[in-house]
Tab-separated table of C-alpha atoms in Angstrom:
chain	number	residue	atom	x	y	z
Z	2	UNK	CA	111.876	53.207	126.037
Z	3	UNK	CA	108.888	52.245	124.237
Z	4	UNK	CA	106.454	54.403	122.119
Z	5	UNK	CA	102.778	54.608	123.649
Z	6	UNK	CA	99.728	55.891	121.931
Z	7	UNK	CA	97.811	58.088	123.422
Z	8	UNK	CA	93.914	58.644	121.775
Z	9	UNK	CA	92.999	62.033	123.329
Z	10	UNK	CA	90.920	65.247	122.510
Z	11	UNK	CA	88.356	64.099	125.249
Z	12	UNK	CA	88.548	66.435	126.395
Z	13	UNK	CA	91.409	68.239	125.552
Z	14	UNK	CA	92.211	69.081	129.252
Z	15	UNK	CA	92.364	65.252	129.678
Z	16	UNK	CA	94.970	64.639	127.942
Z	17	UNK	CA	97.011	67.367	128.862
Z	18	UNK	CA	97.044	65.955	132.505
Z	19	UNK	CA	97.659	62.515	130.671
Z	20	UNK	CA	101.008	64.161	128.973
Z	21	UNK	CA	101.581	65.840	131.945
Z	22	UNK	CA	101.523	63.191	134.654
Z	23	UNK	CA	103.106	60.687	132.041
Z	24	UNK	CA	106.189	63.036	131.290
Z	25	UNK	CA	106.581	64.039	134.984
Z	26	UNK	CA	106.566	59.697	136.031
Z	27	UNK	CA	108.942	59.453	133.434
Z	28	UNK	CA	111.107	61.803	134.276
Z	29	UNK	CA	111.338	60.588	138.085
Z	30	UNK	CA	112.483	57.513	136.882
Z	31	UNK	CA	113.958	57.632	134.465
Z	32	UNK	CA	116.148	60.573	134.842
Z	33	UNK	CA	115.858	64.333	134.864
Z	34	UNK	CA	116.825	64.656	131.328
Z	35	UNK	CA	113.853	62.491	130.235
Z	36	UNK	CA	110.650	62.632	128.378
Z	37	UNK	CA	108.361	60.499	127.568
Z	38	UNK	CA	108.024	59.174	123.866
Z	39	UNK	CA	104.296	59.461	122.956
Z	40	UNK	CA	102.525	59.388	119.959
Z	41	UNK	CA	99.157	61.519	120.668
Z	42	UNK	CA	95.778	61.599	118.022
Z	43	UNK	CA	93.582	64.269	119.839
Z	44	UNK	CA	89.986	63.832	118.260
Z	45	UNK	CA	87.283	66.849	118.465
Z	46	UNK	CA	84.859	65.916	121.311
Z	47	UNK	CA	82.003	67.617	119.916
Z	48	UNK	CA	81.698	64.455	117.888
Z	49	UNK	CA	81.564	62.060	121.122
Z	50	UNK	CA	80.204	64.250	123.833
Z	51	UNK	CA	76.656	63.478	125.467
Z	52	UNK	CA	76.524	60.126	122.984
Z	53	UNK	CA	72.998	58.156	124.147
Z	54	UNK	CA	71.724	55.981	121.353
Z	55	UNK	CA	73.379	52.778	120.237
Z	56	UNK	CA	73.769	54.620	116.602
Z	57	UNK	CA	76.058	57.524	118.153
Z	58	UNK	CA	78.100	54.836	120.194
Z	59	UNK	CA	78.431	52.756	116.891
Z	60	UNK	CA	79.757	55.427	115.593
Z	61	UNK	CA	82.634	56.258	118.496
Z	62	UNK	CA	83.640	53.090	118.316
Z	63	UNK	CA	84.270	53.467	114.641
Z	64	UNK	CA	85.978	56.768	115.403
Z	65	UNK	CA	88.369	55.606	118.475
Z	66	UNK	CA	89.015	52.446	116.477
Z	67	UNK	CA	90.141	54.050	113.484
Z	68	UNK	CA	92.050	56.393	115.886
Z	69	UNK	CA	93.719	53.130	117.711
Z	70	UNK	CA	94.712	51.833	113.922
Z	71	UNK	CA	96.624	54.882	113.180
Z	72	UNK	CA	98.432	54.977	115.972
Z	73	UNK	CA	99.640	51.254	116.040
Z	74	UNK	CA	100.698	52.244	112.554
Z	75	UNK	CA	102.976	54.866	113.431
Z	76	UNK	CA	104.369	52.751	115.688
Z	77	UNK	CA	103.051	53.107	118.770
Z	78	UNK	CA	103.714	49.736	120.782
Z	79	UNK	CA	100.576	50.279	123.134
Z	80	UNK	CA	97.637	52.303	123.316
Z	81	UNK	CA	96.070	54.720	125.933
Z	82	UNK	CA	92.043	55.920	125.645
Z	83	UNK	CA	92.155	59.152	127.659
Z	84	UNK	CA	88.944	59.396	128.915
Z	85	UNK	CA	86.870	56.847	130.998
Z	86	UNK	CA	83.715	57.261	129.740
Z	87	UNK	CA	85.030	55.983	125.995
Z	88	UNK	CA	86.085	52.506	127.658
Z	89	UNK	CA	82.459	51.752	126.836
Z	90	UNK	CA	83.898	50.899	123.133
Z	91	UNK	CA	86.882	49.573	124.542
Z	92	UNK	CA	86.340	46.201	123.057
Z	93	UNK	CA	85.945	47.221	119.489
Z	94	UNK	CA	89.223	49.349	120.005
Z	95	UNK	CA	90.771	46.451	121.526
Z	96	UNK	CA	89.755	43.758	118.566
Z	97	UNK	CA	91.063	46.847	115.699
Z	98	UNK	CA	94.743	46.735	116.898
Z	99	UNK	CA	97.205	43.886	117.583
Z	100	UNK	CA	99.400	45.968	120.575
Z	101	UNK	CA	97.691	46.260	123.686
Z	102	UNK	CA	95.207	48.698	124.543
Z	103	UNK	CA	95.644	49.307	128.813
Z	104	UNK	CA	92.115	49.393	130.509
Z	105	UNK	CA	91.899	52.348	132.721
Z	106	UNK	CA	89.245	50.589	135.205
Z	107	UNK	CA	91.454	47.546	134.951
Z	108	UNK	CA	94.338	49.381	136.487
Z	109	UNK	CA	92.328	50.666	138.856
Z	110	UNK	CA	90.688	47.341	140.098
Z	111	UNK	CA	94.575	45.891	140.122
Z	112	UNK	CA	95.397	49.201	142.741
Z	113	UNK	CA	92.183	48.735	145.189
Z	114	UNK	CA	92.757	45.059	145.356
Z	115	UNK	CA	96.337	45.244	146.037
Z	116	UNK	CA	95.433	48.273	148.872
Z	117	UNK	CA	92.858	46.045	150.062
Z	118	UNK	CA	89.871	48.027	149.513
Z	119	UNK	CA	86.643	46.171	149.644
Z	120	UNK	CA	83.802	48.874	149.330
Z	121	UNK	CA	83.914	51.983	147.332
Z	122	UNK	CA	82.195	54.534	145.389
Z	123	UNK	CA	82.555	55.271	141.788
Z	124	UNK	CA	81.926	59.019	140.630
Z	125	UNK	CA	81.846	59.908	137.187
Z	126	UNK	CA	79.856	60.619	134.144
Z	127	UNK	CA	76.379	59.116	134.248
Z	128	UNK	CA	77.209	56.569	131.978
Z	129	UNK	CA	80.408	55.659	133.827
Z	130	UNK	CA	78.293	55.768	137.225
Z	131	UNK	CA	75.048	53.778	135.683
Z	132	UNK	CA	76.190	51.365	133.246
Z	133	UNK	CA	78.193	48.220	133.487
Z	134	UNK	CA	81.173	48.705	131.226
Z	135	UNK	CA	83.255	49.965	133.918
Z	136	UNK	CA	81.443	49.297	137.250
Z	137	UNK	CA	81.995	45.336	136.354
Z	138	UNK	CA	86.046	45.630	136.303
Z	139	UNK	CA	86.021	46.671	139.768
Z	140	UNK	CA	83.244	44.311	140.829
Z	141	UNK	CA	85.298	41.485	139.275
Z	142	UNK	CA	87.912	41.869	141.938
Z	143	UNK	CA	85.251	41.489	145.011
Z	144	UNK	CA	85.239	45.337	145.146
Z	145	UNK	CA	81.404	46.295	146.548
Z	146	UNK	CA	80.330	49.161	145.069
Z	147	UNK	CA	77.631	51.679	146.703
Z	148	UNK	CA	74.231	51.691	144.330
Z	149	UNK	CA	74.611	54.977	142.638
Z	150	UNK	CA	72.417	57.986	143.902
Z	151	UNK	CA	70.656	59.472	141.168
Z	152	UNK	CA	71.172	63.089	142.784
Z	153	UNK	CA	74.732	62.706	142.746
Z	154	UNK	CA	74.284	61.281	139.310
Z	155	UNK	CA	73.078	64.491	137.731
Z	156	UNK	CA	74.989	67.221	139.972
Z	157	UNK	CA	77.711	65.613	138.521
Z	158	UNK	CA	77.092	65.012	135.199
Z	159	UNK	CA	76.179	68.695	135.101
Z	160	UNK	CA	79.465	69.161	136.634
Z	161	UNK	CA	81.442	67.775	134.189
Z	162	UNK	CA	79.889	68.801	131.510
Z	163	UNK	CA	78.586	72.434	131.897
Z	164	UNK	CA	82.247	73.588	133.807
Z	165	UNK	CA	84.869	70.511	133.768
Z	166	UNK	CA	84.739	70.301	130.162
Z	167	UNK	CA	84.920	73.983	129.387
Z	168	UNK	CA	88.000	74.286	131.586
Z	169	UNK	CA	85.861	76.080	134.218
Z	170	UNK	CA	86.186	74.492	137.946
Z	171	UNK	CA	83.943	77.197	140.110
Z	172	UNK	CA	84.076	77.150	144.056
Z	173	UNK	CA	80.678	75.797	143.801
Z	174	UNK	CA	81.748	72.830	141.984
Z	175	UNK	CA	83.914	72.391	144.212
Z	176	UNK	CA	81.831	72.779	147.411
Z	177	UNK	CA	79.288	70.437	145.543
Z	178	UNK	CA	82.512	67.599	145.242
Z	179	UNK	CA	82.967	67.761	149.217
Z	180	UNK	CA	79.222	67.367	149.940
Z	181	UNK	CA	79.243	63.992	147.934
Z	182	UNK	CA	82.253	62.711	149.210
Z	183	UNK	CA	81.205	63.840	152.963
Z	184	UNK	CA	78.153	61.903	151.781
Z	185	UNK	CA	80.099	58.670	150.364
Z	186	UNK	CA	81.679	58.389	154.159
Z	187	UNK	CA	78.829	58.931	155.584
Z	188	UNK	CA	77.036	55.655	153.609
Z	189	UNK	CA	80.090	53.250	153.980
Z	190	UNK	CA	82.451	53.860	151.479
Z	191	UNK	CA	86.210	52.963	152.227
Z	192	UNK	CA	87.631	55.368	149.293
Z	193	UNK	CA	86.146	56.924	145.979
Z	194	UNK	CA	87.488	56.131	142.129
Z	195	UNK	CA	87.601	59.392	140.098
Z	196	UNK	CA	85.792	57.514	137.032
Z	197	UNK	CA	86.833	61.323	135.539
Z	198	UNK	CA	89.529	62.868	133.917
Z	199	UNK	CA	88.641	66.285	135.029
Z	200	UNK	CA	87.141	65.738	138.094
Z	201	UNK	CA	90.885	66.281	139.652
Z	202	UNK	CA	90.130	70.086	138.978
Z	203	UNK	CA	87.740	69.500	141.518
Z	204	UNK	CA	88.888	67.385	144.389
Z	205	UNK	CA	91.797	67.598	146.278
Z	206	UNK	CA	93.170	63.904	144.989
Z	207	UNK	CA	96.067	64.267	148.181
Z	208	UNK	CA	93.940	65.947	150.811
Z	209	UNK	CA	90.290	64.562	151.507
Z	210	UNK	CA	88.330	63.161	154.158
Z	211	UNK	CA	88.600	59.476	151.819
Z	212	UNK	CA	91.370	58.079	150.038
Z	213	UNK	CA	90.686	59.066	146.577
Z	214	UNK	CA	92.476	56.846	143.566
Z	215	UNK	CA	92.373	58.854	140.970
Z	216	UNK	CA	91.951	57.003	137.487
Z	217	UNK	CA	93.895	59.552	135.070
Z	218	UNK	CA	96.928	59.378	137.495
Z	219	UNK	CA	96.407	55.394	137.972
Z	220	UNK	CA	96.128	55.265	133.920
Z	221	UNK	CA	98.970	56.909	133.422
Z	222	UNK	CA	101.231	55.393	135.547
Z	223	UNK	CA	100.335	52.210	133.976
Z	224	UNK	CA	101.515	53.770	130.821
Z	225	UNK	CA	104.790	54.645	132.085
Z	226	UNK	CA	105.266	51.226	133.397
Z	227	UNK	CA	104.861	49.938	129.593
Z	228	UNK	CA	107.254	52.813	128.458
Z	229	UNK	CA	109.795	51.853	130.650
Z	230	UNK	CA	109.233	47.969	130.045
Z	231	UNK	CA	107.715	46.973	133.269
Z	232	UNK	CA	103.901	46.902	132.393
């Protein structure tokens, strides 16, 4: 098996469902006995939470690439970036290594396209829901996406980052998750992307009114294909 890096710490519940769902996939398939062998930098996310000027993102990118270089150097044969909302920097993490770095929306895109998905709704942090870092990957692969609603935008950025974050998923959270996805139906969306690590605290990824592809899951199988030498 290979060794994959893993940049984490963003939150830290992220990438304990990342190590989670990785070891679990790995474990299916590779036999009962097995685990998964990961190399894992977890950063402190009170230096990249809430980042807004092009100064703090400078900075992220410096941190997650340094983070990236580390990791290659240990020996880590590709790399992970557990969160979606850092694949904003994704390019100057990608240009500071030589293995591969995996694209979370990228993987994502791949799975609609090959489900035949043509319109969907993204749900996320605000910059994962406004800008076009991430948005564009799915676009690329003539997937239409519904304009986002800036009411959804902030229940959900509150969401994430006043509970989700904390390790707190309330009822109301949760009741708040079903009225936007009722709502998603409702305009014309075909399935949602969980542009969120922690929004599977949340929604019921298995059980919900649309099909729901849930990035961290998507991710991370992606990672266990490169483990296993099929990525």
């Amino acid at each position: 098996m290979r060794k994959l890096g893993l940049i984490g710490g963003m939150s830290w519940l992220s990438t304990r469902t990342y190590y989670d769902h990785i070891n679990k996939l790995v474990q299916a398939r590779a036999g009962q006995r097995s685990s998964a062998p990961l190399l894992i930098e977890s950063l402190n996310f009170a230096d990249l939470s809430r980042l807004s000027s092009g100064e703090e993102w400078k900075r992220a990118a410096g941190i997650l690439a340094d983070s990236a270089k580390r990791l290659e150097k240990a020996g880590a044969s590709a790399i992970l970036i557990g969160a979606n909302s850092m694949h904003k920097v994704y390019d100057q993490v990608a240009a500071a290594v030589k293995v591969p770095v995996i694209h979370i929306a990228e993987c994502v895109a791949g799975r609609m396209e090959a489900d035949g998905v043509k319109k969907a709704a993204l749900i996320g942090t605000r910059n994962v829901m406004l800008e076009s870092f991430y948005r564009q990957k799915l676009i690329q692969r003539d997937i239409e996406l519904l304009p986002p609603e800036m009411q959804f935008v902030e229940t959900l950025d509150r969401i994430i980052y006043d509970e989700l974050l904390l390790g707190k998923a309330s009822r109301q959270a949760e009741r708040e998750l079903k009225t936007i996805l009722t709502n998603l139906e409702q305009d014309g969306a075909e399935a949602v992307v969980l542009g969120c690590t922690e929004l599977e605290m949340v929604v019921d990824v298995d059980a919900n009114v649309l099909p729901i592809y849930d990035c961290t899951r998507i991710h991370a199988e992606a990672g266990v294909d490169w483990i296993l030498g099929e990525g």
